[in-house]
Short mmCIF file of C-alpha atoms and ligand atoms in Angstrom, two decimals:
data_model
loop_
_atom_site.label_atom_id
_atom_site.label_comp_id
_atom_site.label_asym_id
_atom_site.label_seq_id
_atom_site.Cartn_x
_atom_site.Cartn_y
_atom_site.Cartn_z
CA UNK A 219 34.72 10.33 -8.13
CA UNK A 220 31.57 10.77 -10.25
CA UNK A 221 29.06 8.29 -9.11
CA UNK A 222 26.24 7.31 -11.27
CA UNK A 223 22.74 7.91 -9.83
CA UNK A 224 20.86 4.62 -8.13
CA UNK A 225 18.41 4.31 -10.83
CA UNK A 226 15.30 2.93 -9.29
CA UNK A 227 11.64 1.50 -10.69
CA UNK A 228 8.78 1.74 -8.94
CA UNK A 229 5.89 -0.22 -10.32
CA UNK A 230 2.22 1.44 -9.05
CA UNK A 231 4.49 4.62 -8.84
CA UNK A 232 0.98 6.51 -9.47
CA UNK A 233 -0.84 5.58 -6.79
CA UNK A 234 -1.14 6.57 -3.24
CA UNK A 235 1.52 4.73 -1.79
CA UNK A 236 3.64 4.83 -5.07
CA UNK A 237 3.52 8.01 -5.78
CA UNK A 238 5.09 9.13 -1.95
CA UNK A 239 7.47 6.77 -2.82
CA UNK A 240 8.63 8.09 -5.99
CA UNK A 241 9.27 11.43 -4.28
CA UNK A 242 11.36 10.65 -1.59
CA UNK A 243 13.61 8.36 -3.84
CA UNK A 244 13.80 11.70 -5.76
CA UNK A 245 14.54 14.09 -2.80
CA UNK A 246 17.47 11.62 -2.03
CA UNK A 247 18.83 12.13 -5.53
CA UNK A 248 17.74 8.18 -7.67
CA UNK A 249 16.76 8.36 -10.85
CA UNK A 250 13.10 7.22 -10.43
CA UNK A 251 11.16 5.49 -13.44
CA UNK A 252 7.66 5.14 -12.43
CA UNK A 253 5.60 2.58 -14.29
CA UNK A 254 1.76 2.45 -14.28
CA UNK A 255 -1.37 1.75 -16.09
CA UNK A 256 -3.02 4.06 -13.74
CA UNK A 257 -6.25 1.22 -12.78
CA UNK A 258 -6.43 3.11 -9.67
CA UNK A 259 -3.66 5.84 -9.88
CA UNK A 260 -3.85 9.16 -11.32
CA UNK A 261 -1.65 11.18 -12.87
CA UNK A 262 -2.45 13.95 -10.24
CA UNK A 263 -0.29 12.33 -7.59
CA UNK A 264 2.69 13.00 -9.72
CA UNK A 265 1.97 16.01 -11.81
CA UNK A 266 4.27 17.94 -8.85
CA UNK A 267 7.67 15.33 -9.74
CA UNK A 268 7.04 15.34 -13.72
CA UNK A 269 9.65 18.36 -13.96
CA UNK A 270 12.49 16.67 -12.64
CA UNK A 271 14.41 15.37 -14.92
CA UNK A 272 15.51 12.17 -13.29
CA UNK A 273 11.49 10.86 -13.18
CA UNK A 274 10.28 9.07 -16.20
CA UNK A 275 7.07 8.44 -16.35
CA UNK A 276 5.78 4.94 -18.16
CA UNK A 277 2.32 4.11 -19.14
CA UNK A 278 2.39 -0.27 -18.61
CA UNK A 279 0.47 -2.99 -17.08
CA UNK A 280 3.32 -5.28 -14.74
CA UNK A 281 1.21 -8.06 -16.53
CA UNK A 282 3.17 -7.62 -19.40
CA UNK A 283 7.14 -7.94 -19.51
CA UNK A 284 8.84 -5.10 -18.99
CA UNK A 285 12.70 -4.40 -20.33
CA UNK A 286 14.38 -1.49 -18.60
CA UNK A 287 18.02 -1.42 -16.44
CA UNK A 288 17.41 -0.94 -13.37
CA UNK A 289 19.54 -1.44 -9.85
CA UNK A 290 16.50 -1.44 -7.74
CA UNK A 291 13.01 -2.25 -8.15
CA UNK A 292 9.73 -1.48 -5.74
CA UNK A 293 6.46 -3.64 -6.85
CA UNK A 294 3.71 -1.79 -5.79
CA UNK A 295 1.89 -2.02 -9.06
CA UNK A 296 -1.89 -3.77 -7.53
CA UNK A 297 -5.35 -2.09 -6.72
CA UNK A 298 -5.46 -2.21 -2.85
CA UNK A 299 -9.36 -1.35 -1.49
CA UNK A 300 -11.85 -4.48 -1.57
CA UNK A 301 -13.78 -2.35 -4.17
CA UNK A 302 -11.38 -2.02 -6.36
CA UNK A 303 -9.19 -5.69 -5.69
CA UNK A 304 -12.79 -7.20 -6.33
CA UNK A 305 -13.63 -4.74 -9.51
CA UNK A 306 -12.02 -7.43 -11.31
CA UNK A 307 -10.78 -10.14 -9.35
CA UNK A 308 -9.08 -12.06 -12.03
CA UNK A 309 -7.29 -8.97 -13.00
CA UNK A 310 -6.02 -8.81 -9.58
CA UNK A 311 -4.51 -12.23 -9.30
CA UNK A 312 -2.89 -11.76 -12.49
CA UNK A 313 -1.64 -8.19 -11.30
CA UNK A 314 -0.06 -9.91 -8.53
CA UNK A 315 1.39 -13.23 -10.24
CA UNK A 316 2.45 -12.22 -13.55
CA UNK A 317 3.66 -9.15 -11.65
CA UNK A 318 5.84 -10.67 -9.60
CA UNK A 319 6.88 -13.14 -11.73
CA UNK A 320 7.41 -10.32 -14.73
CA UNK A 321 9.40 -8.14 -12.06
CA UNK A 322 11.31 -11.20 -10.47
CA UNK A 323 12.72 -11.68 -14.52
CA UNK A 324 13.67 -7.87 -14.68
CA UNK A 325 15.18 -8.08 -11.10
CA UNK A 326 17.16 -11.33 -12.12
CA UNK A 327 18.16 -10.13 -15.63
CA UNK A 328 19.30 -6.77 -14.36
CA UNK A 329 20.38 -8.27 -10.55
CA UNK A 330 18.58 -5.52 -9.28
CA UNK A 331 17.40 -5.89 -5.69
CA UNK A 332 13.73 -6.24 -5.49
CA UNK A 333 11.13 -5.09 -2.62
CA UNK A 334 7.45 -6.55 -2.92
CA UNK A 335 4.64 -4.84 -0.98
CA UNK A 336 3.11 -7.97 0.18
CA UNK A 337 0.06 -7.29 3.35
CA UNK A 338 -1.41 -7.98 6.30
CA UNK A 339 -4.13 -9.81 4.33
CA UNK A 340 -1.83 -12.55 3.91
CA UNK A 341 -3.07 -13.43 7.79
CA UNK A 342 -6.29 -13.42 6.37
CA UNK A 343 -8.53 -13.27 9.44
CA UNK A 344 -6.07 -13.85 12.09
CA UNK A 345 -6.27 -16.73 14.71
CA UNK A 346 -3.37 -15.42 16.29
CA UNK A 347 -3.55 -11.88 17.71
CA UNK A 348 -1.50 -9.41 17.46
CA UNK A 349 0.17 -11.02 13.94
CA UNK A 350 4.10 -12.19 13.80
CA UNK A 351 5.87 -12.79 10.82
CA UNK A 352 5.92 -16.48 11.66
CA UNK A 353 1.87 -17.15 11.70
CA UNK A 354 0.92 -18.31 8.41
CA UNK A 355 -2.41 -17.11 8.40
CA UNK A 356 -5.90 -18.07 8.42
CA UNK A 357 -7.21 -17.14 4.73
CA UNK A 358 -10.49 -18.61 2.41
CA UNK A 359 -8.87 -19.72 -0.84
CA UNK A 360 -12.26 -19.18 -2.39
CA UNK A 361 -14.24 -15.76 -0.60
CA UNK A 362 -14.47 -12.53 -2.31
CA UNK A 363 -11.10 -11.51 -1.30
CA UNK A 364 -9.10 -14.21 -1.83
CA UNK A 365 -7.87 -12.62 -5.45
CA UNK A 366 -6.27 -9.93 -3.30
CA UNK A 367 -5.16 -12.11 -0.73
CA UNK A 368 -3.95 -15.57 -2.37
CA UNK A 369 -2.33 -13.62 -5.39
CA UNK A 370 -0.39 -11.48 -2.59
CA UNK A 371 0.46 -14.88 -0.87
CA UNK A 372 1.78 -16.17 -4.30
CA UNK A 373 3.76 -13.00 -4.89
CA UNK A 374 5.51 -14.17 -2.03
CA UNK A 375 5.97 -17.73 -2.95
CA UNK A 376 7.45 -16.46 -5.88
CA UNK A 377 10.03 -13.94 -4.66
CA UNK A 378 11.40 -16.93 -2.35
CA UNK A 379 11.58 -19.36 -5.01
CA UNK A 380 13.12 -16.51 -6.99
CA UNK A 381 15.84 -16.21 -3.98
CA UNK A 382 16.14 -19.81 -3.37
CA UNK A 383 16.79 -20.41 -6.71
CA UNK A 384 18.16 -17.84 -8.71
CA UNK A 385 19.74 -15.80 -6.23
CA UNK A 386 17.69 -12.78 -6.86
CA UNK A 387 18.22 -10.11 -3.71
CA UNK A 388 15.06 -9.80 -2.21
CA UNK A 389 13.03 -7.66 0.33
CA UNK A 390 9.18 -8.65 0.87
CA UNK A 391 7.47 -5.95 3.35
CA UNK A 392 3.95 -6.56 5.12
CA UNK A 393 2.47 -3.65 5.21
CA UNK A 394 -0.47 -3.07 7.34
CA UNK A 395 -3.50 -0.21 6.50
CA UNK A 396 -1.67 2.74 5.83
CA UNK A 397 -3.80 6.06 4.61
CA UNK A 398 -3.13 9.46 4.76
CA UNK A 399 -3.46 12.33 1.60
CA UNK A 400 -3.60 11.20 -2.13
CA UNK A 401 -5.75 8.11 -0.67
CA UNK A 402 -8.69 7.69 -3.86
CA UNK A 403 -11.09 9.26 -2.57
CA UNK A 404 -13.59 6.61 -3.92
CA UNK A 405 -12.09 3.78 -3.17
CA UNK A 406 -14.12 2.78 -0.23
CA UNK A 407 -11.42 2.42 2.42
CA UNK A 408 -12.16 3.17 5.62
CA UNK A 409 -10.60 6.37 6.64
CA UNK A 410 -11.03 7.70 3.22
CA UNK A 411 -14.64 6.89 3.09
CA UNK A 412 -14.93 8.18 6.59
CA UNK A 413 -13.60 11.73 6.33
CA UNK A 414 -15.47 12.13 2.92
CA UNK A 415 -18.79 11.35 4.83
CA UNK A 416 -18.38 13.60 7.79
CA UNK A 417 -16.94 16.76 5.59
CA UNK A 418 -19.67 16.14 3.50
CA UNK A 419 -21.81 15.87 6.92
CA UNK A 420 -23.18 12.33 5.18
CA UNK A 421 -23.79 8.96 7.47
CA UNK A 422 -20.58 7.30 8.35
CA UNK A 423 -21.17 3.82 7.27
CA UNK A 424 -20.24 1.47 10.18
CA UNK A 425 -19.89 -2.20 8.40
CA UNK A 426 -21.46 -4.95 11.02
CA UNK A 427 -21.05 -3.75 14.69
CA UNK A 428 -18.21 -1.38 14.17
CA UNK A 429 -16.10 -3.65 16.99
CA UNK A 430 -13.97 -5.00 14.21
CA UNK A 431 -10.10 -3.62 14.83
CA UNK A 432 -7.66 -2.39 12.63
CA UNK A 433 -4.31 -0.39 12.99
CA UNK A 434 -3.43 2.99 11.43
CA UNK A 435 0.18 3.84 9.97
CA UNK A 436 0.66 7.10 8.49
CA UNK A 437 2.29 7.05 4.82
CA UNK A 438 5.13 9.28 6.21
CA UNK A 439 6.03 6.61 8.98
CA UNK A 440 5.24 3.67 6.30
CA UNK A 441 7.86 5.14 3.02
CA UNK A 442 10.35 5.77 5.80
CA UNK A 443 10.76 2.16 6.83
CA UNK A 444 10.17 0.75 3.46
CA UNK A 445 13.17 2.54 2.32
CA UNK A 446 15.16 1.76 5.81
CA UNK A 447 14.25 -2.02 4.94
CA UNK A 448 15.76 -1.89 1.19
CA UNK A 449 18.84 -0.30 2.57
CA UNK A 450 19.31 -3.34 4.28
CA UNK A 451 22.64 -6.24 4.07
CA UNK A 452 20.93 -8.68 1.25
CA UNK A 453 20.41 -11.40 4.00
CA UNK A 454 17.83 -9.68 5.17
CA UNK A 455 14.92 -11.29 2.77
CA UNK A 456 11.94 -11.15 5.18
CA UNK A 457 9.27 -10.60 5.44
CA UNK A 458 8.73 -7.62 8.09
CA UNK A 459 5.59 -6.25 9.12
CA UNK A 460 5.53 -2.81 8.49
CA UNK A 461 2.40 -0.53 10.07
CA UNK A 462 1.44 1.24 13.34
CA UNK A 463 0.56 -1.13 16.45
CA UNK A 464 -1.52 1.25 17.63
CA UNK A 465 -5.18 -0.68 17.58
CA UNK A 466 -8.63 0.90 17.21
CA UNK A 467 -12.31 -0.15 16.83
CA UNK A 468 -13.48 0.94 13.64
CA UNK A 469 -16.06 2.47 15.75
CA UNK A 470 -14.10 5.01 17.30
CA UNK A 471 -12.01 5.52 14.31
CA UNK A 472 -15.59 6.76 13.06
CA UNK A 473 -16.01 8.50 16.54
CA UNK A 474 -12.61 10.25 16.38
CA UNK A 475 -13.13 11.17 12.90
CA UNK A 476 -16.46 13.18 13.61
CA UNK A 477 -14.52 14.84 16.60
CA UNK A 478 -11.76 16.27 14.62
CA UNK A 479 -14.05 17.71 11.48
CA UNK A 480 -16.49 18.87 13.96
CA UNK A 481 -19.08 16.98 11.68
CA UNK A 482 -22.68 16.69 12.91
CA UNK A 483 -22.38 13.13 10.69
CA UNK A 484 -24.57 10.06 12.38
CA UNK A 485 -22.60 6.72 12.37
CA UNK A 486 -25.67 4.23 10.77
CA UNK A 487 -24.78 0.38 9.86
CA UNK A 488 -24.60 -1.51 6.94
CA UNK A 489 -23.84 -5.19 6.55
CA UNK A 490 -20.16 -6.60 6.98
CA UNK A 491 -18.63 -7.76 3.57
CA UNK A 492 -18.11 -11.94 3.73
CA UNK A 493 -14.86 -12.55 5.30
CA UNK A 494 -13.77 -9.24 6.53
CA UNK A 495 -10.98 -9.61 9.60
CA UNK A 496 -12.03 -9.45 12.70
CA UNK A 497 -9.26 -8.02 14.30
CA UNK A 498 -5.78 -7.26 13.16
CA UNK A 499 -2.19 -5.32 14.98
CA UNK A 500 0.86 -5.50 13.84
CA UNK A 501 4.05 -6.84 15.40
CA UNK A 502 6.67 -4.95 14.84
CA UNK A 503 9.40 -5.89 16.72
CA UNK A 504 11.67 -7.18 14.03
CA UNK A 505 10.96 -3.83 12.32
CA UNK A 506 12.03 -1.77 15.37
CA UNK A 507 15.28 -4.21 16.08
CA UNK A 508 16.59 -4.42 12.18
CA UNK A 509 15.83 -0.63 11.40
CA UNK A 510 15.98 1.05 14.81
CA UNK A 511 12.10 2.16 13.10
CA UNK A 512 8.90 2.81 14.88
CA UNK A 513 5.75 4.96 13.28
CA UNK A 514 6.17 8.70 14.96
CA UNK A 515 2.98 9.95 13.81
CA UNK A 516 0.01 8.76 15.89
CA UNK A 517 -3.72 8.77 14.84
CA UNK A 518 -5.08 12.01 15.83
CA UNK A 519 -1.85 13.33 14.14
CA UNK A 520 -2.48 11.97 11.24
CA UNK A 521 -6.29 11.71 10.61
CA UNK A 522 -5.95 16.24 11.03
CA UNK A 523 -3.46 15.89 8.09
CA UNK A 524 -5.54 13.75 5.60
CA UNK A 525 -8.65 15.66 6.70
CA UNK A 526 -7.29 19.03 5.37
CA UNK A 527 -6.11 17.13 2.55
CA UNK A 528 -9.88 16.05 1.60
CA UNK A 529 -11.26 19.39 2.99
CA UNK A 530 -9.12 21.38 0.77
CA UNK A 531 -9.86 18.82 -2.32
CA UNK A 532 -13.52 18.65 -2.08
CA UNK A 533 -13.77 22.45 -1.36
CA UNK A 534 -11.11 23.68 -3.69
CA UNK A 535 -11.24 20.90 -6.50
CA UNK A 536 -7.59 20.92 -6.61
CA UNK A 537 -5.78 17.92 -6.94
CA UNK A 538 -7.20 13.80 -7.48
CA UNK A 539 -9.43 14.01 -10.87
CA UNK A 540 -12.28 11.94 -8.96
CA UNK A 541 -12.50 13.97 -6.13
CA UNK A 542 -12.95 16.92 -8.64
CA UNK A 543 -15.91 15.03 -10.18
CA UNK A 544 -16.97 14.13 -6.57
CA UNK A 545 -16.96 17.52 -5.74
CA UNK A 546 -18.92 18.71 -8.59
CA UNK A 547 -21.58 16.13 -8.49
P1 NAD B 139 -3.24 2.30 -4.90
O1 NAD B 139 -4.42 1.63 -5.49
O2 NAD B 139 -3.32 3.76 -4.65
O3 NAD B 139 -1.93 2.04 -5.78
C1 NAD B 139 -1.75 0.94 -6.61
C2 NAD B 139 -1.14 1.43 -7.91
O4 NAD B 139 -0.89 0.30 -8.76
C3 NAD B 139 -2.09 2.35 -8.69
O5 NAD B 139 -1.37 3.48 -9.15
C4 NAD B 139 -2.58 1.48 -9.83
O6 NAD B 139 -2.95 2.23 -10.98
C5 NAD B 139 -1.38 0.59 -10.07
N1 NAD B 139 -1.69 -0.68 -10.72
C6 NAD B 139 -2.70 -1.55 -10.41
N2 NAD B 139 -2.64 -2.62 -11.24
C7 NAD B 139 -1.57 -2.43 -12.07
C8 NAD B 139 -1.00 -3.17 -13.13
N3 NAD B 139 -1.52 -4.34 -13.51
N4 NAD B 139 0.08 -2.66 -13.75
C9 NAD B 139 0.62 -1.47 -13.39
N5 NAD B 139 0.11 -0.72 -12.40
C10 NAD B 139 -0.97 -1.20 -11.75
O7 NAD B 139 -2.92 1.52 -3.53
P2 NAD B 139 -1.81 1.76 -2.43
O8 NAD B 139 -2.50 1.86 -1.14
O9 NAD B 139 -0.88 2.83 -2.84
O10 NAD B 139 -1.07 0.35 -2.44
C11 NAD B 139 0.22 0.18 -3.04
C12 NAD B 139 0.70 -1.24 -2.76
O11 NAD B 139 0.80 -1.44 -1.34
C13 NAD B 139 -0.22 -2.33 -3.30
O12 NAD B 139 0.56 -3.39 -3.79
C14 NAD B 139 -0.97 -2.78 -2.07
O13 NAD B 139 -1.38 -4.12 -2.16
C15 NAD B 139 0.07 -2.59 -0.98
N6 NAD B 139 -0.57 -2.41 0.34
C16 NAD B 139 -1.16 -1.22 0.67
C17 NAD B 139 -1.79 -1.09 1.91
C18 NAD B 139 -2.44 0.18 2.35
O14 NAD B 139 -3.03 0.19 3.42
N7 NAD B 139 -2.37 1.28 1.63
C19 NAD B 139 -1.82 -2.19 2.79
C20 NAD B 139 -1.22 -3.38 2.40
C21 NAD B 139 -0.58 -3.47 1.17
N1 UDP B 140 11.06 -10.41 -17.96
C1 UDP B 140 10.79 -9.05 -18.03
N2 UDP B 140 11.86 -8.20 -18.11
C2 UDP B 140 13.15 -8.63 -18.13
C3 UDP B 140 13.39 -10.01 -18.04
C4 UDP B 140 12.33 -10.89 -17.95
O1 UDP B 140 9.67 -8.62 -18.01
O2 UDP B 140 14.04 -7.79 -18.19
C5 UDP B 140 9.93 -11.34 -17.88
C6 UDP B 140 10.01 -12.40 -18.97
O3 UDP B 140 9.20 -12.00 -20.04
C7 UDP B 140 9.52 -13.66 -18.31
C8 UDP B 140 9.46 -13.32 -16.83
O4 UDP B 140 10.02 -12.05 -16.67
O5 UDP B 140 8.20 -13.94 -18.73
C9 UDP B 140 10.22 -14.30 -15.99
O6 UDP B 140 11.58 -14.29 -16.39
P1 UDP B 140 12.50 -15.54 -16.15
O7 UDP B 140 13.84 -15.21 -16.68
O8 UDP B 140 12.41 -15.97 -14.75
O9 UDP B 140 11.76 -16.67 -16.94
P2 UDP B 140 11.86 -17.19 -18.42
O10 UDP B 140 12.19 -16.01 -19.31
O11 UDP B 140 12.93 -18.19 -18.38
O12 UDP B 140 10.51 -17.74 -18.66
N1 UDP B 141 -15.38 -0.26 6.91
C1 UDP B 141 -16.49 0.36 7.44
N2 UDP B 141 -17.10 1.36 6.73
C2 UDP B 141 -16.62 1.78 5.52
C3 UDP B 141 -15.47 1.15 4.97
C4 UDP B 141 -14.89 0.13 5.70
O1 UDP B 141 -16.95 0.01 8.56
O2 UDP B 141 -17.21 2.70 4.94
C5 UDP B 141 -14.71 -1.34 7.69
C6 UDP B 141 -14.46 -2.62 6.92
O3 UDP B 141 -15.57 -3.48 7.01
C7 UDP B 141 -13.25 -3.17 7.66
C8 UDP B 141 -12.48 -1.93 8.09
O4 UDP B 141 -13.42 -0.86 8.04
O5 UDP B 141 -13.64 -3.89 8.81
C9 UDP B 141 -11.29 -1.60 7.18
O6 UDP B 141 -11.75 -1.59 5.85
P1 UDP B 141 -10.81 -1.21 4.62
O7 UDP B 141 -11.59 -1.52 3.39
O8 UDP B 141 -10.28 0.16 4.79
O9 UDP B 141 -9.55 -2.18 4.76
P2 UDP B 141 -9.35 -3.74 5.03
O10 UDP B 141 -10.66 -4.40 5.34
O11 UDP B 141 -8.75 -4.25 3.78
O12 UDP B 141 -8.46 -3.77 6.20
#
């Protein structure tokens, strides 16, 4: 019987998460339309999928209605780094409440199921360690993050009040830091900035003591269950922490980083941004039960992949438009 192909938007289909996304919809034979007004995408991180003929490619801003038909719908569409979240904050709340609220019309118009890629931030700077779905954080309404984090918290608000009330099939992931290739290489994150400094054989920039915690999922591990979870019955809603329990220092993240470039890089300090988390780990044990899902690909694993990634960018030029530029400066 001739089946019609799952036709499938991803919103921030551009950018590094996105644009991983986008291809394994593809491989599995949707019809992806990727929308983006490329704030911190590129078109580099898609160039490879624009000769298939089931990707469309549109140039928009989620702040502005969109009308497409759809059956299922991904809203990635947000800057994620604190330098670019905090570029312009306003932007960034808007980004994440007209977004959602734009998308949650689309989704109820079309009944298309909707996934939001909602974060660990929404824990803020976690009292409760590691973080379950059920803590409800510990976030400053008014710091230098709170665009990125309160918007993200109102994305959810609205996707429940979208379910509770319209009946709109939704799917609201917490994704913890996730990096790997196709990561801007300028967009200050940690592992990014990192492997950029000790290729380059530059200071690694330790923020405050470097005992801060954080935990590492690769992008392979982090598509896969984000895909699993939108598979899902429709009474599964959420929200599910998605992201690698495994829990480092940022210090010997730094440390591990030098050891696998073989970079003669010096790790110096510089002052902790206001209201950075102290610690955060995932819990991901409703993950593992619902979607028989655990990350496969630990650190070392994947810190050797991104590195040859950035190695072959910043020596080649191939690829991300700003590390070109980076490269050439
Ligand atoms: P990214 O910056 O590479 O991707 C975001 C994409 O959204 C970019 O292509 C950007 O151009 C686009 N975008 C931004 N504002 C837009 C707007 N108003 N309209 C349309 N497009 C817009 O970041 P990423 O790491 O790929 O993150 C993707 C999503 O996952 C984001 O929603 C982010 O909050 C979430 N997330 C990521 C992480 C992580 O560690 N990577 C952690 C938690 C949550
Ligand atoms: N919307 C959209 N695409 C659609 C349907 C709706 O972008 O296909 C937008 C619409 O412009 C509205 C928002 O989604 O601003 C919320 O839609 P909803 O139907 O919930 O609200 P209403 O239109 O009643 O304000
Ligand atoms: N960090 C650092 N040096 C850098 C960039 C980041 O020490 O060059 C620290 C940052 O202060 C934070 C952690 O690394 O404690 C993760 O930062 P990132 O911006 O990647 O993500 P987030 O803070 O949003 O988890």
């Amino acid at each position: 019987m001739f089946r019609e192909k799952t036709r499938v938007l991803v919103t921030g289909g551009a950018g590094f998460l996105g644009s991983f996304l986008c291809e394994r919809l593809l491989a599995q034979g949707c019809h992806v339309i990727c929308a983006d007004n490329y704030f911190t995408g590129s078109r580099d991180n898609i160039a490879h999928l624009l000769d298939n003929p089931y990707f469309e490619v549109i140039r928009h801003d989620v702040t502005i209605p969109l009308y497409v038909e759809v059956d299922r719908i991904f809203n990635l569409a947000c800057p994620a780094s604190p330098i670019h979240y905090q570029f312009d904050p306003v932007q960034t709340t808007k980004t994440s409440v007209h977004g959602a609220i734009n998308m949650l019309g689309l989704a109820k118009r079309t009944k298309a199921r909707i996934l939001q890629a909602s974060t660990s931030e929404v824990y803020g700077d976690p009292a409760v360690h590691p973080q379950r779905e059920e803590y409800w954080g510990n976030v400053n309404p008014i710091g230098p993050r709170a665009c990125y984090d309160e918007g993200k918290r109102c994305a959810e608000t609205l996707f429940f009040d979208y379910h509770r009330q319209h009946g709109v099939a939704i799917k609201v992931i917490r994704i913890f830091n996730t990096y790997g290739p196709r990561m801007h290489p300028r967009d200050g994150r940690v592992v990014s900035n990192f492997i950029i400094q000790a290729l380059a054989g530059e200071p690694i920039t330790l923020y405050g003591s470097g005992e801060q915690t954080r935990s590492f999922c690769y992008v392979d591990d982090l598509i896969d269950g984000m895909i699993r979870f939108m598979d899902t019955g429709e009474e599964h809603v959420g929200p599910l922490n998605l992201g690698n329990p495994g829990e480092f220092t940022i210090r010997e993240l730094a440390e591990a980083v030098i050891r696998l470039t073989g970079s003669k890089s010096k790790l110096v300090h510089e002052p902790l941004p206001a209201d950075d988390p102290k610690q955060r780990r995932p819990d991901i044990t409703r993950a593992g039960e619902l979607l028989d899902w655990q990350p496969a690909v630990q650190l070392e694993e994947g810190l050797t992949r991104t590195i040859a990634y950035f190695d072959r960018l910043l020596s080649t030029g191939t690829g991300h438009a700003d590390a070109r530029r980076a490269a050439e400066r």
